[in-house]
mmCIF file of C-alpha atoms and ligand atoms in Angstrom:
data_model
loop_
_atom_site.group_PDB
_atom_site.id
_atom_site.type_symbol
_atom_site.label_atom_id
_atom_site.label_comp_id
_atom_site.label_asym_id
_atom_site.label_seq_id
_atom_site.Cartn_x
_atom_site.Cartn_y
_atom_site.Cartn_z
ATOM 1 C CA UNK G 24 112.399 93.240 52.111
ATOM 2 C CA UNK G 25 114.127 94.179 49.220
ATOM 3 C CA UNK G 26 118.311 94.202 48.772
ATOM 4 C CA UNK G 27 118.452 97.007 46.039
ATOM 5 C CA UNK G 28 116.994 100.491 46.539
ATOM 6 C CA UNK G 29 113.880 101.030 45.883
ATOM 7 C CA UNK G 30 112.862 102.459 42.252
ATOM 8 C CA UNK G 31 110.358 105.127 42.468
ATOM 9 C CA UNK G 32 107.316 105.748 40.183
ATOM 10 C CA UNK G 33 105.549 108.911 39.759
ATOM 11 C CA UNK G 34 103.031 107.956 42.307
ATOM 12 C CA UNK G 35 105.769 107.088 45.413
ATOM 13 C CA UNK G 36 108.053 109.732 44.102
ATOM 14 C CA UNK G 37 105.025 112.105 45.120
ATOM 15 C CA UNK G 38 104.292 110.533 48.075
ATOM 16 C CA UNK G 39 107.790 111.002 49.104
ATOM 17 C CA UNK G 40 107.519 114.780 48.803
ATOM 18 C CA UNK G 41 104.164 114.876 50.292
ATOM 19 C CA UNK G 42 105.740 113.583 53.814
ATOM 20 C CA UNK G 43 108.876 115.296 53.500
ATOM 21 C CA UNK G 44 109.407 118.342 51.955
ATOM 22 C CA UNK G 45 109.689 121.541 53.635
ATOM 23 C CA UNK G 46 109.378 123.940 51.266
ATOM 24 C CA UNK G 47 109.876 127.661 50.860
ATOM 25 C CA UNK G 48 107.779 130.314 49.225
ATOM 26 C CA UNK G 49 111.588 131.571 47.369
ATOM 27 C CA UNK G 50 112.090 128.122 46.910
ATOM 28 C CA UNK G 51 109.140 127.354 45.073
ATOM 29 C CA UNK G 52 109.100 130.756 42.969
ATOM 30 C CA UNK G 53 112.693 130.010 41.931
ATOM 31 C CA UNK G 54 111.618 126.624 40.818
ATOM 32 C CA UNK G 55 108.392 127.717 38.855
ATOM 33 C CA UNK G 56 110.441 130.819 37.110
ATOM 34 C CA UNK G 57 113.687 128.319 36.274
ATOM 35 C CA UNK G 58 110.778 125.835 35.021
ATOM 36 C CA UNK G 59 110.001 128.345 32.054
ATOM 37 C CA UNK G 60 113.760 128.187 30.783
ATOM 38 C CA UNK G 61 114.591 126.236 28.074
ATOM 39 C CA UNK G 62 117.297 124.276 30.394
ATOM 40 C CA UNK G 63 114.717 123.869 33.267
ATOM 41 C CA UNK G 64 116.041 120.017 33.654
ATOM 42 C CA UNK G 65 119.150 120.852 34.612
ATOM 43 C CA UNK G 66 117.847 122.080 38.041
ATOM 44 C CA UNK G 67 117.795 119.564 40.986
ATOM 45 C CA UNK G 68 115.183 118.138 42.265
ATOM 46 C CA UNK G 69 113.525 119.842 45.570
ATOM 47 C CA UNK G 70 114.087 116.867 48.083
ATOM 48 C CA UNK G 71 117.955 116.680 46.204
ATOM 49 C CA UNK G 72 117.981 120.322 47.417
ATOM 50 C CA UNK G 73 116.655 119.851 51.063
ATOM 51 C CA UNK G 74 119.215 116.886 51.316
ATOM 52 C CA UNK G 75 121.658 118.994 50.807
ATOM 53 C CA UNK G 76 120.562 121.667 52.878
ATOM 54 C CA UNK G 77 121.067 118.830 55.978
ATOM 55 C CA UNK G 78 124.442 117.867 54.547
ATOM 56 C CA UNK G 79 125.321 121.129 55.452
ATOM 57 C CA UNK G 80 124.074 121.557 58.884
ATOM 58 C CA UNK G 81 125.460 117.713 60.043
ATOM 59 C CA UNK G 82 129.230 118.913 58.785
ATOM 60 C CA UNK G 83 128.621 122.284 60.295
ATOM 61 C CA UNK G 84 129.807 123.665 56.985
ATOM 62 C CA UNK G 85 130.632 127.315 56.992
ATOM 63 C CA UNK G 86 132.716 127.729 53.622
ATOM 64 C CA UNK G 87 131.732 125.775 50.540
ATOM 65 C CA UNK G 88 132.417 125.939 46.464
ATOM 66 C CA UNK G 89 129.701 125.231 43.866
ATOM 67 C CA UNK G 90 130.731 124.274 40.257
ATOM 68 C CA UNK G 91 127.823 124.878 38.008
ATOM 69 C CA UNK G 92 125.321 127.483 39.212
ATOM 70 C CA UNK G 93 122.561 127.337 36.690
ATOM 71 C CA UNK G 94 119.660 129.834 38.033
ATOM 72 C CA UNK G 95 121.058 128.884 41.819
ATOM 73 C CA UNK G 96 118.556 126.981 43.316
ATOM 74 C CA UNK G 97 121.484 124.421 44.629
ATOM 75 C CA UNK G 98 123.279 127.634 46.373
ATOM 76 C CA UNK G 99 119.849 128.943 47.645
ATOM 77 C CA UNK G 100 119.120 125.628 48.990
ATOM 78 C CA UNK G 101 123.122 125.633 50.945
ATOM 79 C CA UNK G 102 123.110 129.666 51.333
ATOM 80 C CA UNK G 103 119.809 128.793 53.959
ATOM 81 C CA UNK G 104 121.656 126.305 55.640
ATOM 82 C CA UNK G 105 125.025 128.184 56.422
ATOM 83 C CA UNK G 106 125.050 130.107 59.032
ATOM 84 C CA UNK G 107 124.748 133.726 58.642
ATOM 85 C CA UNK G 108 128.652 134.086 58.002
ATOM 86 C CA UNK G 109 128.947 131.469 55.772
ATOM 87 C CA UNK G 110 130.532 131.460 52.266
ATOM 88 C CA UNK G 111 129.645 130.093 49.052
ATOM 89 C CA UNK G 112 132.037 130.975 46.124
ATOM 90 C CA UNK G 113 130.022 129.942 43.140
ATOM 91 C CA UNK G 114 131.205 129.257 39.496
ATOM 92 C CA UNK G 115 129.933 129.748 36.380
ATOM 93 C CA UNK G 116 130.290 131.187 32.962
ATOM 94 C CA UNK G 117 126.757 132.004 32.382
ATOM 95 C CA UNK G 118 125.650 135.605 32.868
ATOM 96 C CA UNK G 119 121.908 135.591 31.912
ATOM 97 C CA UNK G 120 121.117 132.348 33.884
ATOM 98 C CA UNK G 121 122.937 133.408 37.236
ATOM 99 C CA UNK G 122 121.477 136.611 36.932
ATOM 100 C CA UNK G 123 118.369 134.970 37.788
ATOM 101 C CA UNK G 124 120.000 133.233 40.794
ATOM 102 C CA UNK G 125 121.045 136.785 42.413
ATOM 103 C CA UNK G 126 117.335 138.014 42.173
ATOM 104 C CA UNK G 127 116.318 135.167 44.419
ATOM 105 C CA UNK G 128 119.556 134.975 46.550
ATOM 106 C CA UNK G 129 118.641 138.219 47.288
ATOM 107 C CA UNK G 130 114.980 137.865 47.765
ATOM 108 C CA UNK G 131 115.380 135.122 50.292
ATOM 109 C CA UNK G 132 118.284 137.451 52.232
ATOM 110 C CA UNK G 133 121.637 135.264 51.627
ATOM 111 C CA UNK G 134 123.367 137.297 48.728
ATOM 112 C CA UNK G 135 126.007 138.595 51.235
ATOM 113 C CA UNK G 136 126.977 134.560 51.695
ATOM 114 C CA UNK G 137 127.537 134.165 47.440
ATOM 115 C CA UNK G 138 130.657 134.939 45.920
ATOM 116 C CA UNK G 139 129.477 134.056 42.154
ATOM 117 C CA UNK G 140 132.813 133.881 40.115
ATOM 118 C CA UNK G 141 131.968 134.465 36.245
ATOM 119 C CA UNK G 142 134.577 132.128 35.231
ATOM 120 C CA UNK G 143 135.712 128.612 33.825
ATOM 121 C CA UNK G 144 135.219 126.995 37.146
ATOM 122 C CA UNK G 145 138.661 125.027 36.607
ATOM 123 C CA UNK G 146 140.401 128.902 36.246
ATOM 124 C CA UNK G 147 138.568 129.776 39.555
ATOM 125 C CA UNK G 148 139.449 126.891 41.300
ATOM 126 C CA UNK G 149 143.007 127.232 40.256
ATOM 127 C CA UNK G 150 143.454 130.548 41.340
ATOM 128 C CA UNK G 151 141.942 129.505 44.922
ATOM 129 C CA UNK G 152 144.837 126.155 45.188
ATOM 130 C CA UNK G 153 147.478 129.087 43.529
ATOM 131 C CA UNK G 154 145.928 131.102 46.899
ATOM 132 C CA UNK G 155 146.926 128.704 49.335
ATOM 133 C CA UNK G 156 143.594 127.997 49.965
ATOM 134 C CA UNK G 157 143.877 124.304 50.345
ATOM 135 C CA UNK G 158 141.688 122.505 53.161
ATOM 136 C CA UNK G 159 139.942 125.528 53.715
ATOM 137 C CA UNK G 160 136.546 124.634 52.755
ATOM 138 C CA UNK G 161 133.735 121.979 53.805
ATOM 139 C CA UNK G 162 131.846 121.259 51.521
ATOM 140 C CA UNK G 163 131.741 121.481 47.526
ATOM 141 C CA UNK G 164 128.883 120.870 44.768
ATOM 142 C CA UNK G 165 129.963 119.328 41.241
ATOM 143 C CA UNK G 166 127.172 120.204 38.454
ATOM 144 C CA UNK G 167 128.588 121.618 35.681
ATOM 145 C CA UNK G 168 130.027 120.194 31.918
ATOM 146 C CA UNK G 169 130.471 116.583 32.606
ATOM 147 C CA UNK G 170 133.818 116.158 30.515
ATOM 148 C CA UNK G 171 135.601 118.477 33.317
ATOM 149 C CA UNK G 172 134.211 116.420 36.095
ATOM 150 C CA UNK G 173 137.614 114.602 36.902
ATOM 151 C CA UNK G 174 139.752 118.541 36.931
ATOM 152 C CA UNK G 175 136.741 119.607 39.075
ATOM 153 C CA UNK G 176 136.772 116.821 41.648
ATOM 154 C CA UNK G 177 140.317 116.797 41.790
ATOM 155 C CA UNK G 178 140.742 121.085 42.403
ATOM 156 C CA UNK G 179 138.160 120.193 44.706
ATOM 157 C CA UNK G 180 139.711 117.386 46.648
ATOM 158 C CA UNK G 181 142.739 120.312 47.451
ATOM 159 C CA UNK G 182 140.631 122.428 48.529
ATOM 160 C CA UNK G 183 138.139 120.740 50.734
ATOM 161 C CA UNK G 184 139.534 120.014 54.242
ATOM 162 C CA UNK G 185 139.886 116.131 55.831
ATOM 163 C CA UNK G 186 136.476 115.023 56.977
ATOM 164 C CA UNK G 187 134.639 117.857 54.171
ATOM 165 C CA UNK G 188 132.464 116.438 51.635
ATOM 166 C CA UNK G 189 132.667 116.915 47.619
ATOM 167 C CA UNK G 190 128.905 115.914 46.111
ATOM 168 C CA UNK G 191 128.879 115.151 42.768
ATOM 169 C CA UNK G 192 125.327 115.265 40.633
ATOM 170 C CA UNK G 193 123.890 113.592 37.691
ATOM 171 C CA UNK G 194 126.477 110.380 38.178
ATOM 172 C CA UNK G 195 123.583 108.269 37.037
ATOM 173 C CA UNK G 196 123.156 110.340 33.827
ATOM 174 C CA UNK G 197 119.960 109.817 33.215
ATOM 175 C CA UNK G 198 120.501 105.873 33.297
ATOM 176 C CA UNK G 199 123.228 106.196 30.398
ATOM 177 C CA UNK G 200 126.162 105.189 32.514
ATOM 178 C CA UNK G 201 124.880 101.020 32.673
ATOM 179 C CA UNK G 202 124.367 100.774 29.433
ATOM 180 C CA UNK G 203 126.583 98.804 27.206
ATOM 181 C CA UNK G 204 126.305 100.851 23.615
ATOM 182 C CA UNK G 205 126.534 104.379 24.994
ATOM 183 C CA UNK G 206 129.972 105.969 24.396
ATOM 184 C CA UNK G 207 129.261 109.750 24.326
ATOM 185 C CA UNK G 208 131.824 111.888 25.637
ATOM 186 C CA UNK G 209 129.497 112.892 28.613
ATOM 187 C CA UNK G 210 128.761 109.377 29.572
ATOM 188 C CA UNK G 211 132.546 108.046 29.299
ATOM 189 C CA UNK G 212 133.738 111.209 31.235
ATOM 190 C CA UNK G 213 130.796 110.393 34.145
ATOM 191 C CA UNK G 214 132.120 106.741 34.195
ATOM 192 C CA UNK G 215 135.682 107.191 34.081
ATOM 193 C CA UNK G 216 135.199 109.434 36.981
ATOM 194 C CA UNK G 217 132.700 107.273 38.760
ATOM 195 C CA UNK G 218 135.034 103.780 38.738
ATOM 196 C CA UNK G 219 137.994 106.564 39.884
ATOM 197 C CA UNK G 220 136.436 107.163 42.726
ATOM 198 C CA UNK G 221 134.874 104.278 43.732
ATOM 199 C CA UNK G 222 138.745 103.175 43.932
ATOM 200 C CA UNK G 223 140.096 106.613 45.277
ATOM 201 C CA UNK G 224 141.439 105.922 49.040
ATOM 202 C CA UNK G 225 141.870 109.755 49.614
ATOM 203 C CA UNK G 226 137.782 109.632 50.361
ATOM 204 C CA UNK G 227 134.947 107.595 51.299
ATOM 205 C CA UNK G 228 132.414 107.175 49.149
ATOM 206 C CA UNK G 229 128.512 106.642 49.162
ATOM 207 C CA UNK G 230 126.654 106.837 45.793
ATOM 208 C CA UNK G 231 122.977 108.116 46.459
ATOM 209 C CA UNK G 232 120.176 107.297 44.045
ATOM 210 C CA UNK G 233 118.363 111.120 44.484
ATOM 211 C CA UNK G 234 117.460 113.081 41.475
ATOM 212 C CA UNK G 235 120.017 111.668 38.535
ATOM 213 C CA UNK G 236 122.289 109.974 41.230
ATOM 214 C CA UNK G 237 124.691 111.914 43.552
ATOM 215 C CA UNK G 238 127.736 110.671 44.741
ATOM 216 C CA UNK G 239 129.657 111.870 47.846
ATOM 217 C CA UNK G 240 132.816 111.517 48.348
ATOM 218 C CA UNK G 241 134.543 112.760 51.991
ATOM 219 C CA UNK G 242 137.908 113.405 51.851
ATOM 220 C CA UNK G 243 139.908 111.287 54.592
ATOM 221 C CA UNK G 244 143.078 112.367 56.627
ATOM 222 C CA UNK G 245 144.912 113.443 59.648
ATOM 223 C CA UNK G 246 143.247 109.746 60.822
ATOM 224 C CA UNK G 247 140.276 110.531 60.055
HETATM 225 CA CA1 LIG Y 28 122.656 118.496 37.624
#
């Protein structure tokens, strides 16, 4: 058996779907109409989004923050998972692509659990600490400009409660992070942030090779 996780090709990466994704009919028609923009990549992948979706249910999340909407499949995929008085307050700054994520939040009957936030995420997030809103949530979702990561995880490490989960995306950037010659600002910001956390005490951490590599980190406290 191997000791390192296991790489997948196209071939096992299919497999893998075959025997484990559930999908949904708004699911699937938010992923083929997002697949026609220009950004399409920057959507997760479909098992990254049904992983999520059972994050959610084992904290028994009912309030969570998303940082980087995109065309909301990420908030879809949590909005189906909370229960029906759950909250998502979502960030972004982009109208014409999160105008395609209320369409389908709508379509699949969770709008009334998204509070998009046309914002800077870090001015949203702000306001919410400013609000007293600190360990009020469960669960957050980092995908957004990479070079704000480390204000992002650290608004969100306020306001997620002891025992809630912050899930960070693309920490694997594309590969770019292990190697030795690549010093864009993206990549330094992702590894700065990535050896931060791996010595951060305030959370335990697991680094998950889905999609472009997710890392949780759970906020510890009150002994636990
Ligand atoms: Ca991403």
């Amino acid at each position: 058996m191997s000791k390192q996780s296991i790489g997948l090709n196209k071939q096992l990466y299919h497999y893998l779907v075959s025997v484990s994704l559930r999908d949904q009919d708004v699911l699937h028609r938010l992923r083929e109409e997002t697949a026609k923009q220009k950004s399409a990549v920057m959507q997760i992948a479909p098992d990254q989004g049904q992983f999520m979706a059972m994050l959610i249910k084992l904290l028994g999340a009912r309030r969570t923050l998303e940082v980087g909407v995109f065309t909301g499949y990420s908030s879809l995929c949590v909005a189906l998972a909370l229960p029906d008085d759950g909250q998502i307050i979502a960030c972004d700054v982009n109208e014409e692509w999160t105008n395609i994520a209320c369409r389908y939040w709508q379509d699949a009957g969770v709008a009334h659990k998204i509070d998009l936030r046309l914002a800077p995420a870090m001015d949203t997030l702000a306001k919410l600490v400013r609000e007293g809103e600190h360990n009020r949530f469960d669960f957050a979702f980092i995908d957004a400009d990479k070079t704000n990561y480390n204000g992002y995880y650290e608004l969100c490490l306020q306001l997620i409660r002891p025992g809630g989960l912050i899930a960070i995306d693309n920490v694997l950037w594309g590969g770019a992070v292990a190697k030795r010659f690549q010093w864009d600002v993206e990549t330094k910001a992702i590894r700065a942030l990535n050896a931060k956390i791996h010595a951060d005490q305030r959370v335990d951490i697991s680094l998950i090779p889905v999609g472009d590599g997710l890392m949780l980190a759970r906020k510890r406290g009150l002994g636990i």
